[in-house]
Amino acid sequence: MPDLKDIPDAVRWRFAAECAATLPALYDVAFREALGEKYDALEQEIWMELARMVQDVVHDCSLPARNAQEIARSFQIATVILFGPEYGGETIGLADDGATVLVKRCPFLIHGHTLATDHEHTFSRCMALTLTAVPLLNKNYTARFVRTMCTGDRQCEIRIEKKPEPQDKAAAKT
């Protein structure tokens, strides 16, 4: 009788990751038309909640998140763990405690192409996840998208940087 242990971890991970990356496109195809405008708001709530899973991975795996470079690298590791090895790229540290996550392969685009879903919706998912996850990892940091493959760019560039100080605190220092 076959047993789960007989299937190599890499094979199990590949199938799990493909399933996780395909689900958003499948839900889009199945429910967008039926729910209409409600779909986008509901979906964003789901992806914002998934950001808590990124936070859990970073915490449970003891990944660092003290500065922009650590946040960027830990975020990237967590997304690979959650969505699989089809997610690929690199992290670049920048001066002034900033970092950029470069995404060169995206499983959501790969599987979205297969199912012919709209890339605009892929971006709203990623944006909800990323903009929620970064401050969950470190409340002093924020993220912004510079480039996105969903809109035709060659790669995604997500800039991680310190949040600006509130105006009243900045004025008090001068």
CSV table of N, CA and C in Angstrom, one decimal:
chain,number,residue,atom,x,y,z
A,1,MET,N,0.8,-1.2,0.0
A,1,MET,CA,0.0,0.0,0.0
A,1,MET,C,0.9,1.2,0.0
A,2,PRO,N,0.7,2.2,-0.9
A,2,PRO,CA,1.5,3.4,-1.0
A,2,PRO,C,1.3,4.3,0.3
A,3,ASP,N,2.3,5.0,0.7
A,3,ASP,CA,2.2,5.8,1.9
A,3,ASP,C,2.7,7.2,1.5
A,4,LEU,N,2.2,8.2,2.2
A,4,LEU,CA,2.7,9.6,2.0
A,4,LEU,C,4.2,9.7,2.1
A,5,LYS,N,4.8,9.0,3.0
A,5,LYS,CA,6.2,9.1,3.2
A,5,LYS,C,7.0,8.6,1.9
A,6,ASP,N,6.3,7.9,1.0
A,6,ASP,CA,7.0,7.4,-0.2
A,6,ASP,C,7.1,8.5,-1.2
A,7,ILE,N,6.4,9.6,-1.1
A,7,ILE,CA,6.5,10.7,-2.0
A,7,ILE,C,7.5,11.7,-1.5
A,8,PRO,N,8.5,12.0,-2.3
A,8,PRO,CA,9.5,12.9,-1.8
A,8,PRO,C,9.0,14.3,-1.4
A,9,ASP,N,9.6,14.9,-0.4
A,9,ASP,CA,9.2,16.2,0.1
A,9,ASP,C,9.1,17.2,-1.1
A,10,ALA,N,10.1,17.2,-1.9
A,10,ALA,CA,10.1,18.2,-3.0
A,10,ALA,C,8.9,18.0,-4.0
A,11,VAL,N,8.4,16.8,-4.2
A,11,VAL,CA,7.2,16.6,-5.0
A,11,VAL,C,6.0,17.1,-4.3
A,12,ARG,N,5.9,16.8,-3.0
A,12,ARG,CA,4.7,17.2,-2.2
A,12,ARG,C,4.7,18.7,-2.2
A,13,TRP,N,5.8,19.4,-2.0
A,13,TRP,CA,5.9,20.8,-1.9
A,13,TRP,C,5.5,21.4,-3.3
A,14,ARG,N,6.0,20.9,-4.4
A,14,ARG,CA,5.6,21.4,-5.7
A,14,ARG,C,4.1,21.4,-5.9
A,15,PHE,N,3.5,20.3,-5.6
A,15,PHE,CA,2.0,20.2,-5.7
A,15,PHE,C,1.3,21.1,-4.8
A,16,ALA,N,1.7,21.2,-3.6
A,16,ALA,CA,1.1,22.1,-2.6
A,16,ALA,C,1.2,23.6,-3.1
A,17,ALA,N,2.4,23.9,-3.6
A,17,ALA,CA,2.6,25.3,-4.0
A,17,ALA,C,1.8,25.6,-5.3
A,18,GLU,N,1.8,24.7,-6.2
A,18,GLU,CA,1.0,24.9,-7.4
A,18,GLU,C,-0.5,25.1,-7.0
A,19,CYS,N,-1.0,24.3,-6.1
A,19,CYS,CA,-2.4,24.4,-5.6
A,19,CYS,C,-2.6,25.8,-5.0
A,20,ALA,N,-1.7,26.2,-4.1
A,20,ALA,CA,-1.8,27.5,-3.5
A,20,ALA,C,-1.8,28.7,-4.5
A,21,ALA,N,-0.9,28.6,-5.5
A,21,ALA,CA,-0.8,29.6,-6.5
A,21,ALA,C,-1.9,29.7,-7.5
A,22,THR,N,-2.6,28.5,-7.7
A,22,THR,CA,-3.7,28.4,-8.7
A,22,THR,C,-5.0,28.8,-8.1
A,23,LEU,N,-5.2,28.6,-6.8
A,23,LEU,CA,-6.5,28.9,-6.1
A,23,LEU,C,-7.0,30.3,-6.4
A,24,PRO,N,-6.2,31.4,-6.3
A,24,PRO,CA,-6.7,32.7,-6.5
A,24,PRO,C,-7.3,32.9,-7.9
A,25,ALA,N,-6.7,32.3,-8.9
A,25,ALA,CA,-7.2,32.4,-10.3
A,25,ALA,C,-8.5,31.6,-10.4
A,26,LEU,N,-8.5,30.4,-9.8
A,26,LEU,CA,-9.7,29.6,-9.9
A,26,LEU,C,-10.9,30.3,-9.2
A,27,TYR,N,-10.7,30.9,-8.0
A,27,TYR,CA,-11.8,31.6,-7.3
A,27,TYR,C,-12.2,32.8,-8.2
A,28,ASP,N,-11.3,33.5,-8.8
A,28,ASP,CA,-11.6,34.6,-9.7
A,28,ASP,C,-12.5,34.2,-10.8
A,29,VAL,N,-12.2,33.1,-11.5
A,29,VAL,CA,-13.0,32.6,-12.6
A,29,VAL,C,-14.4,32.2,-12.1
A,30,ALA,N,-14.4,31.5,-10.9
A,30,ALA,CA,-15.7,31.0,-10.4
A,30,ALA,C,-16.6,32.0,-9.8
A,31,PHE,N,-16.1,33.0,-9.1
A,31,PHE,CA,-16.9,33.9,-8.3
A,31,PHE,C,-17.0,35.4,-8.8
A,32,ARG,N,-16.1,35.9,-9.5
A,32,ARG,CA,-16.0,37.3,-9.8
A,32,ARG,C,-17.3,37.8,-10.5
A,33,GLU,N,-17.8,37.1,-11.5
A,33,GLU,CA,-19.0,37.5,-12.2
A,33,GLU,C,-20.2,37.4,-11.3
A,34,ALA,N,-20.3,36.4,-10.5
A,34,ALA,CA,-21.5,36.2,-9.6
A,34,ALA,C,-21.5,37.3,-8.5
A,35,LEU,N,-20.4,37.7,-8.0
A,35,LEU,CA,-20.3,38.6,-6.9
A,35,LEU,C,-20.2,40.1,-7.3
A,36,GLY,N,-19.8,40.3,-8.6
A,36,GLY,CA,-19.6,41.6,-9.1
A,36,GLY,C,-18.6,42.4,-8.3
A,37,GLU,N,-19.0,43.7,-8.0
A,37,GLU,CA,-18.1,44.6,-7.3
A,37,GLU,C,-17.7,44.2,-5.9
A,38,LYS,N,-18.5,43.3,-5.3
A,38,LYS,CA,-18.2,42.9,-3.9
A,38,LYS,C,-17.0,42.0,-3.9
A,39,TYR,N,-16.7,41.3,-5.0
A,39,TYR,CA,-15.6,40.4,-5.1
A,39,TYR,C,-14.3,41.0,-4.7
A,40,ASP,N,-13.9,42.1,-5.3
A,40,ASP,CA,-12.6,42.8,-5.0
A,40,ASP,C,-12.4,43.1,-3.5
A,41,ALA,N,-13.5,43.6,-2.9
A,41,ALA,CA,-13.4,44.0,-1.5
A,41,ALA,C,-13.2,42.7,-0.6
A,42,LEU,N,-14.0,41.7,-0.9
A,42,LEU,CA,-13.8,40.4,-0.2
A,42,LEU,C,-12.5,39.8,-0.4
A,43,GLU,N,-12.0,39.8,-1.6
A,43,GLU,CA,-10.7,39.2,-1.9
A,43,GLU,C,-9.6,40.0,-1.2
A,44,GLN,N,-9.6,41.3,-1.2
A,44,GLN,CA,-8.6,42.1,-0.5
A,44,GLN,C,-8.5,41.7,1.0
A,45,GLU,N,-9.7,41.5,1.6
A,45,GLU,CA,-9.7,41.1,3.0
A,45,GLU,C,-9.0,39.8,3.2
A,46,ILE,N,-9.2,38.9,2.3
A,46,ILE,CA,-8.6,37.6,2.4
A,46,ILE,C,-7.0,37.7,2.3
A,47,TRP,N,-6.6,38.5,1.4
A,47,TRP,CA,-5.1,38.7,1.2
A,47,TRP,C,-4.5,39.5,2.3
A,48,MET,N,-5.2,40.4,2.9
A,48,MET,CA,-4.7,41.1,4.1
A,48,MET,C,-4.6,40.1,5.3
A,49,GLU,N,-5.5,39.2,5.4
A,49,GLU,CA,-5.4,38.2,6.4
A,49,GLU,C,-4.3,37.2,6.1
A,50,LEU,N,-4.0,36.9,4.9
A,50,LEU,CA,-2.9,36.1,4.5
A,50,LEU,C,-1.6,36.7,5.0
A,51,ALA,N,-1.5,38.0,5.0
A,51,ALA,CA,-0.3,38.7,5.5
A,51,ALA,C,0.0,38.3,6.9
A,52,ARG,N,-1.0,37.9,7.7
A,52,ARG,CA,-0.7,37.4,9.1
A,52,ARG,C,0.0,36.1,9.0
A,53,MET,N,-0.2,35.3,7.9
A,53,MET,CA,0.6,34.1,7.7
A,53,MET,C,2.0,34.4,7.4
A,54,VAL,N,2.3,35.4,6.7
A,54,VAL,CA,3.7,35.9,6.4
A,54,VAL,C,4.3,36.2,7.8
A,55,GLN,N,3.6,37.0,8.6
A,55,GLN,CA,4.1,37.3,9.9
A,55,GLN,C,4.3,36.1,10.8
A,56,ASP,N,3.5,35.1,10.7
A,56,ASP,CA,3.6,33.8,11.5
A,56,ASP,C,4.9,33.1,11.0
A,57,VAL,N,5.1,33.0,9.7
A,57,VAL,CA,6.3,32.3,9.2
A,57,VAL,C,7.5,33.0,9.7
A,58,VAL,N,7.6,34.3,9.5
A,58,VAL,CA,8.8,35.1,10.0
A,58,VAL,C,9.0,34.9,11.5
A,59,HIS,N,8.0,35.0,12.2
A,59,HIS,CA,8.1,34.8,13.7
A,59,HIS,C,8.5,33.3,14.0
A,60,ASP,N,7.8,32.4,13.5
A,60,ASP,CA,8.0,31.0,13.9
A,60,ASP,C,9.3,30.4,13.4
A,61,CYS,N,9.8,31.0,12.3
A,61,CYS,CA,11.1,30.6,11.8
A,61,CYS,C,12.3,31.4,12.3
A,62,SER,N,12.0,32.3,13.2
A,62,SER,CA,12.9,33.2,13.8
A,62,SER,C,13.7,34.0,12.8
A,63,LEU,N,13.0,34.5,11.7
A,63,LEU,CA,13.6,35.3,10.7
A,63,LEU,C,13.7,36.8,11.2
A,64,PRO,N,14.8,37.5,10.9
A,64,PRO,CA,14.9,38.9,11.5
A,64,PRO,C,14.0,39.9,10.7
A,65,ALA,N,13.6,40.9,11.4
A,65,ALA,CA,12.9,42.0,10.7
A,65,ALA,C,13.2,43.4,11.4
A,66,ARG,N,14.5,43.6,11.7
A,66,ARG,CA,14.8,44.8,12.4
A,66,ARG,C,15.1,46.0,11.5
A,67,ASN,N,15.4,45.8,10.3
A,67,ASN,CA,15.7,46.9,9.3
A,67,ASN,C,15.1,46.5,8.0
A,68,ALA,N,15.2,47.4,7.0
A,68,ALA,CA,14.6,47.2,5.7
A,68,ALA,C,15.1,46.0,5.0
A,69,GLN,N,16.4,45.8,5.1
A,69,GLN,CA,17.1,44.6,4.4
A,69,GLN,C,16.5,43.3,5.0
A,70,GLU,N,16.5,43.2,6.3
A,70,GLU,CA,16.0,42.0,7.0
A,70,GLU,C,14.5,41.8,6.7
A,71,ILE,N,13.7,42.9,6.7
A,71,ILE,CA,12.3,42.7,6.4
A,71,ILE,C,12.1,42.2,5.0
A,72,ALA,N,12.9,42.8,4.0
A,72,ALA,CA,12.7,42.4,2.6
A,72,ALA,C,13.1,40.9,2.4
A,73,ARG,N,14.2,40.5,3.0
A,73,ARG,CA,14.7,39.1,2.8
A,73,ARG,C,13.7,38.2,3.6
A,74,SER,N,13.3,38.5,4.7
A,74,SER,CA,12.4,37.6,5.5
A,74,SER,C,11.0,37.6,4.8
A,75,PHE,N,10.5,38.7,4.2
A,75,PHE,CA,9.3,38.7,3.5
A,75,PHE,C,9.4,37.7,2.3
A,76,GLN,N,10.5,37.8,1.6
A,76,GLN,CA,10.7,37.0,0.4
A,76,GLN,C,10.8,35.5,0.8
A,77,ILE,N,11.5,35.2,1.8
A,77,ILE,CA,11.6,33.8,2.3
A,77,ILE,C,10.2,33.3,2.7
A,78,ALA,N,9.4,34.1,3.4
A,78,ALA,CA,8.1,33.7,3.8
A,78,ALA,C,7.2,33.5,2.6
A,79,THR,N,7.2,34.3,1.6
A,79,THR,CA,6.4,34.1,0.4
A,79,THR,C,6.8,32.9,-0.4
A,80,VAL,N,8.0,32.5,-0.4
A,80,VAL,CA,8.4,31.3,-1.0
A,80,VAL,C,7.9,30.1,-0.2
A,81,ILE,N,8.0,30.2,1.1
A,81,ILE,CA,7.4,29.1,1.9
A,81,ILE,C,5.9,28.9,1.7
A,82,LEU,N,5.2,30.0,1.6
A,82,LEU,CA,3.8,30.0,1.5
A,82,LEU,C,3.3,29.7,0.1
A,83,PHE,N,4.0,30.2,-0.9
A,83,PHE,CA,3.5,30.0,-2.3
A,83,PHE,C,4.4,29.2,-3.2
A,84,GLY,N,5.5,28.8,-2.7
A,84,GLY,CA,6.3,27.8,-3.5
A,84,GLY,C,7.5,28.4,-4.2
A,85,PRO,N,8.3,27.5,-4.7
A,85,PRO,CA,9.6,27.9,-5.4
A,85,PRO,C,9.4,28.5,-6.7
A,86,GLU,N,8.2,28.6,-7.3
A,86,GLU,CA,8.0,29.3,-8.5
A,86,GLU,C,8.1,30.8,-8.3
A,87,TYR,N,8.0,31.2,-7.0
A,87,TYR,CA,8.2,32.6,-6.7
A,87,TYR,C,9.7,32.8,-6.6
A,88,GLY,N,10.2,33.7,-7.4
A,88,GLY,CA,11.7,33.8,-7.4
A,88,GLY,C,12.1,35.3,-7.6
A,89,GLY,N,13.2,35.6,-7.0
A,89,GLY,CA,13.8,36.9,-7.2
A,89,GLY,C,15.0,37.1,-6.2
A,90,GLU,N,15.2,38.4,-5.9
A,90,GLU,CA,16.3,38.7,-5.0
A,90,GLU,C,16.0,39.9,-4.2
A,91,THR,N,16.8,40.2,-3.2
A,91,THR,CA,16.7,41.4,-2.4
A,91,THR,C,17.9,42.2,-2.5
A,92,ILE,N,17.7,43.5,-2.7
A,92,ILE,CA,18.9,44.4,-2.8
A,92,ILE,C,18.8,45.4,-1.6
A,93,GLY,N,19.8,45.5,-0.9
A,93,GLY,CA,19.9,46.5,0.2
A,93,GLY,C,20.3,47.9,-0.4
A,94,LEU,N,19.7,48.9,0.1
A,94,LEU,CA,20.0,50.3,-0.4
A,94,LEU,C,20.4,51.1,0.8
A,95,ALA,N,21.0,52.3,0.5
A,95,ALA,CA,21.5,53.2,1.5
A,95,ALA,C,20.2,53.7,2.3
A,96,ASP,N,20.5,54.4,3.4
A,96,ASP,CA,19.5,55.0,4.2
A,96,ASP,C,18.4,54.0,4.7
A,97,ASP,N,18.8,52.8,5.0
A,97,ASP,CA,18.0,51.8,5.6
A,97,ASP,C,16.8,51.5,4.7
A,98,GLY,N,17.0,51.3,3.4
A,98,GLY,CA,16.0,50.9,2.5
A,98,GLY,C,16.4,49.6,1.8
A,99,ALA,N,15.5,48.9,1.2
A,99,ALA,CA,15.7,47.7,0.5
A,99,ALA,C,14.7,47.5,-0.6
A,100,THR,N,15.1,46.8,-1.7
A,100,THR,CA,14.1,46.5,-2.7
A,100,THR,C,14.0,45.0,-2.9
A,101,VAL,N,12.8,44.5,-3.0
A,101,VAL,CA,12.6,43.1,-3.3
A,101,VAL,C,12.3,43.1,-4.8
A,102,LEU,N,13.1,42.4,-5.6
A,102,LEU,CA,12.9,42.2,-7.0
A,102,LEU,C,12.3,40.8,-7.2
A,103,VAL,N,11.1,40.8,-7.8
A,103,VAL,CA,10.4,39.6,-8.1
A,103,VAL,C,10.6,39.3,-9.6
A,104,LYS,N,11.2,38.2,-10.0
A,104,LYS,CA,11.4,37.9,-11.4
A,104,LYS,C,10.5,36.8,-11.9
A,105,ARG,N,10.0,36.0,-11.0
A,105,ARG,CA,9.1,34.9,-11.3
A,105,ARG,C,7.9,34.9,-10.3
A,106,CYS,N,6.7,34.9,-10.8
A,106,CYS,CA,5.5,35.0,-9.9
A,106,CYS,C,4.6,33.9,-10.2
A,107,PRO,N,4.3,33.0,-9.2
A,107,PRO,CA,3.4,31.9,-9.5
A,107,PRO,C,2.0,32.3,-9.8
A,108,PHE,N,1.6,33.5,-9.3
A,108,PHE,CA,0.2,33.9,-9.6
A,108,PHE,C,0.1,34.4,-11.0
A,109,LEU,N,1.1,35.0,-11.6
A,109,LEU,CA,1.0,35.3,-13.0
A,109,LEU,C,1.1,34.0,-13.9
A,110,ILE,N,2.0,33.1,-13.5
A,110,ILE,CA,2.1,31.9,-14.2
A,110,ILE,C,0.8,31.1,-14.3
A,111,HIS,N,0.1,31.0,-13.2
A,111,HIS,CA,-1.1,30.2,-13.2
A,111,HIS,C,-2.3,31.1,-13.7
A,112,GLY,N,-2.2,32.4,-13.5
A,112,GLY,CA,-3.2,33.3,-14.1
A,112,GLY,C,-3.2,33.2,-15.6
A,113,HIS,N,-2.0,33.1,-16.2
A,113,HIS,CA,-1.9,33.0,-17.7
A,113,HIS,C,-2.6,31.7,-18.1
A,114,THR,N,-2.4,30.6,-17.4
A,114,THR,CA,-2.9,29.4,-17.7
A,114,THR,C,-4.5,29.4,-17.7
A,115,LEU,N,-5.0,30.2,-16.8
A,115,LEU,CA,-6.5,30.3,-16.7
A,115,LEU,C,-7.1,31.5,-17.3
A,116,ALA,N,-6.2,32.3,-18.0
A,116,ALA,CA,-6.6,33.5,-18.7
A,116,ALA,C,-7.3,34.5,-17.8
A,117,THR,N,-6.8,34.7,-16.6
A,117,THR,CA,-7.4,35.7,-15.7
A,117,THR,C,-6.7,37.1,-15.9
A,118,ASP,N,-7.4,38.1,-15.4
A,118,ASP,CA,-6.9,39.5,-15.5
A,118,ASP,C,-5.7,39.8,-14.6
A,119,HIS,N,-4.6,40.3,-15.1
A,119,HIS,CA,-3.4,40.5,-14.3
A,119,HIS,C,-3.7,41.7,-13.3
A,120,GLU,N,-4.6,42.6,-13.6
A,120,GLU,CA,-4.9,43.7,-12.7
A,120,GLU,C,-5.4,43.1,-11.3
A,121,HIS,N,-6.1,42.0,-11.4
A,121,HIS,CA,-6.6,41.4,-10.1
A,121,HIS,C,-5.4,40.8,-9.4
A,122,THR,N,-4.5,40.2,-10.1
A,122,THR,CA,-3.3,39.7,-9.5
A,122,THR,C,-2.6,40.8,-8.7
A,123,PHE,N,-2.4,41.9,-9.2
A,123,PHE,CA,-1.8,43.0,-8.6
A,123,PHE,C,-2.5,43.4,-7.3
A,124,SER,N,-3.8,43.5,-7.3
A,124,SER,CA,-4.5,43.9,-6.1
A,124,SER,C,-4.3,42.9,-5.0
A,125,ARG,N,-4.2,41.6,-5.3
A,125,ARG,CA,-3.9,40.6,-4.3
A,125,ARG,C,-2.5,40.8,-3.7
A,126,CYS,N,-1.6,40.9,-4.5
A,126,CYS,CA,-0.2,41.1,-4.1
A,126,CYS,C,0.0,42.4,-3.3
A,127,MET,N,-0.7,43.5,-3.7
A,127,MET,CA,-0.6,44.7,-3.0
A,127,MET,C,-1.2,44.6,-1.6
A,128,ALA,N,-2.4,44.0,-1.5
A,128,ALA,CA,-3.0,43.8,-0.2
A,128,ALA,C,-2.1,43.0,0.7
A,129,LEU,N,-1.5,42.0,0.2
A,129,LEU,CA,-0.6,41.1,1.0
A,129,LEU,C,0.6,41.9,1.5
A,130,THR,N,1.3,42.5,0.5
A,130,THR,CA,2.5,43.2,0.8
A,130,THR,C,2.4,44.4,1.7
A,131,LEU,N,1.4,45.3,1.4
A,131,LEU,CA,1.3,46.5,2.1
A,131,LEU,C,0.8,46.2,3.5
A,132,THR,N,0.2,45.1,3.8
A,132,THR,CA,-0.3,44.7,5.1
A,132,THR,C,0.9,44.0,5.8
A,133,ALA,N,1.6,43.1,5.1
A,133,ALA,CA,2.6,42.3,5.8
A,133,ALA,C,3.8,43.1,6.3
A,134,VAL,N,4.3,44.0,5.5
A,134,VAL,CA,5.5,44.7,5.9
A,134,VAL,C,5.3,45.4,7.3
A,135,PRO,N,4.3,46.2,7.5
A,135,PRO,CA,4.2,46.8,8.8
A,135,PRO,C,3.9,45.8,9.9
A,136,LEU,N,3.3,44.7,9.6
A,136,LEU,CA,3.1,43.6,10.6
A,136,LEU,C,4.5,43.1,11.0
A,137,LEU,N,5.4,43.0,10.1
A,137,LEU,CA,6.8,42.5,10.4
A,137,LEU,C,7.5,43.6,11.3
A,138,ASN,N,7.3,44.8,11.0
A,138,ASN,CA,8.0,45.9,11.7
A,138,ASN,C,7.1,47.2,11.5
A,139,LYS,N,6.5,47.6,12.6
A,139,LYS,CA,5.6,48.8,12.5
A,139,LYS,C,6.2,50.1,12.0
A,140,ASN,N,7.5,50.1,12.0
A,140,ASN,CA,8.2,51.3,11.6
A,140,ASN,C,8.5,51.4,10.1
A,141,TYR,N,8.1,50.4,9.3
A,141,TYR,CA,8.4,50.3,7.9
A,141,TYR,C,7.2,50.2,7.1
A,142,THR,N,7.3,50.5,5.8
A,142,THR,CA,6.2,50.5,4.8
A,142,THR,C,6.8,49.9,3.5
A,143,ALA,N,5.9,49.6,2.6
A,143,ALA,CA,6.3,49.1,1.3
A,143,ALA,C,5.6,49.9,0.2
A,144,ARG,N,6.2,50.1,-0.9
A,144,ARG,CA,5.5,50.7,-2.1
A,144,ARG,C,6.0,49.9,-3.3
A,145,PHE,N,5.2,49.9,-4.3
A,145,PHE,CA,5.5,49.2,-5.6
A,145,PHE,C,6.1,50.2,-6.5
A,146,VAL,N,7.2,49.9,-7.1
A,146,VAL,CA,7.8,50.8,-8.1
A,146,VAL,C,7.6,50.2,-9.5
A,147,ARG,N,7.6,48.9,-9.7
A,147,ARG,CA,7.3,48.3,-10.9
A,147,ARG,C,6.5,47.0,-10.7
A,148,THR,N,5.7,46.6,-11.6
A,148,THR,CA,5.0,45.3,-11.5
A,148,THR,C,4.9,44.6,-12.8
A,149,MET,N,5.1,43.3,-12.7
A,149,MET,CA,4.9,42.5,-13.9
A,149,MET,C,3.5,42.4,-14.4
A,150,CYS,N,2.6,42.6,-13.4
A,150,CYS,CA,1.1,42.6,-13.8
A,150,CYS,C,0.8,43.7,-14.8
A,151,THR,N,1.5,44.8,-14.7
A,151,THR,CA,1.2,45.9,-15.6
A,151,THR,C,2.2,46.0,-16.8
A,152,GLY,N,2.9,44.9,-17.0
A,152,GLY,CA,3.8,44.8,-18.2
A,152,GLY,C,5.3,45.0,-17.9
A,153,ASP,N,5.7,45.3,-16.7
A,153,ASP,CA,7.1,45.5,-16.4
A,153,ASP,C,7.8,44.1,-16.5
A,154,ARG,N,9.1,44.2,-16.7
A,154,ARG,CA,9.9,43.0,-16.8
A,154,ARG,C,10.0,42.2,-15.4
A,155,GLN,N,9.9,43.0,-14.3
A,155,GLN,CA,10.0,42.4,-13.0
A,155,GLN,C,9.3,43.3,-12.1
A,156,CYS,N,9.0,42.8,-10.9
A,156,CYS,CA,8.4,43.6,-9.8
A,156,CYS,C,9.5,44.2,-9.0
A,157,GLU,N,9.3,45.4,-8.6
A,157,GLU,CA,10.2,46.1,-7.6
A,157,GLU,C,9.4,46.6,-6.5
A,158,ILE,N,9.6,46.1,-5.3
A,158,ILE,CA,8.9,46.5,-4.1
A,158,ILE,C,9.9,47.2,-3.2
A,159,ARG,N,9.7,48.4,-2.9
A,159,ARG,CA,10.7,49.2,-2.0
A,159,ARG,C,10.2,49.1,-0.6
A,160,ILE,N,11.1,48.7,0.3
A,160,ILE,CA,10.8,48.7,1.7
A,160,ILE,C,11.6,49.8,2.3
A,161,GLU,N,10.9,50.7,3.1
A,161,GLU,CA,11.6,51.8,3.7
A,161,GLU,C,10.9,52.2,5.0
A,162,LYS,N,11.7,53.0,5.8
A,162,LYS,CA,11.1,53.5,7.1
A,162,LYS,C,9.9,54.4,6.8
A,163,LYS,N,9.0,54.3,7.7
A,163,LYS,CA,7.8,55.2,7.6
A,163,LYS,C,8.3,56.6,7.9
A,164,PRO,N,7.8,57.6,7.2
A,164,PRO,CA,8.2,59.0,7.6
A,164,PRO,C,7.7,59.4,8.9
A,165,GLU,N,8.4,60.2,9.6
A,165,GLU,CA,8.0,60.6,10.9
A,165,GLU,C,6.8,61.5,10.8
A,166,PRO,N,5.8,61.5,11.7
A,166,PRO,CA,4.7,62.4,11.7
A,166,PRO,C,5.2,63.8,11.7
A,167,GLN,N,4.4,64.7,11.0
A,167,GLN,CA,4.8,66.1,10.9
A,167,GLN,C,5.0,66.8,12.2
A,168,ASP,N,4.2,66.5,13.2
A,168,ASP,CA,4.4,67.2,14.5
A,168,ASP,C,5.6,66.8,15.2
A,169,LYS,N,6.1,65.5,15.1
A,169,LYS,CA,7.3,65.1,15.7
A,169,LYS,C,8.5,65.7,15.0
A,170,ALA,N,8.4,65.7,13.6
A,170,ALA,CA,9.5,66.3,12.8
A,170,ALA,C,9.7,67.8,13.1
A,171,ALA,N,8.6,68.5,13.3
A,171,ALA,CA,8.7,69.9,13.5
A,171,ALA,C,9.2,70.2,14.9
A,172,ALA,N,8.9,69.3,15.9
A,172,ALA,CA,9.4,69.5,17.3
A,172,ALA,C,10.9,69.3,17.3
A,173,LYS,N,11.5,68.5,16.4
A,173,LYS,CA,13.0,68.3,16.5
A,173,LYS,C,13.8,69.5,16.0
A,174,THR,N,13.1,70.4,15.2
A,174,THR,CA,13.9,71.6,14.6
A,174,THR,C,13.8,72.8,15.5
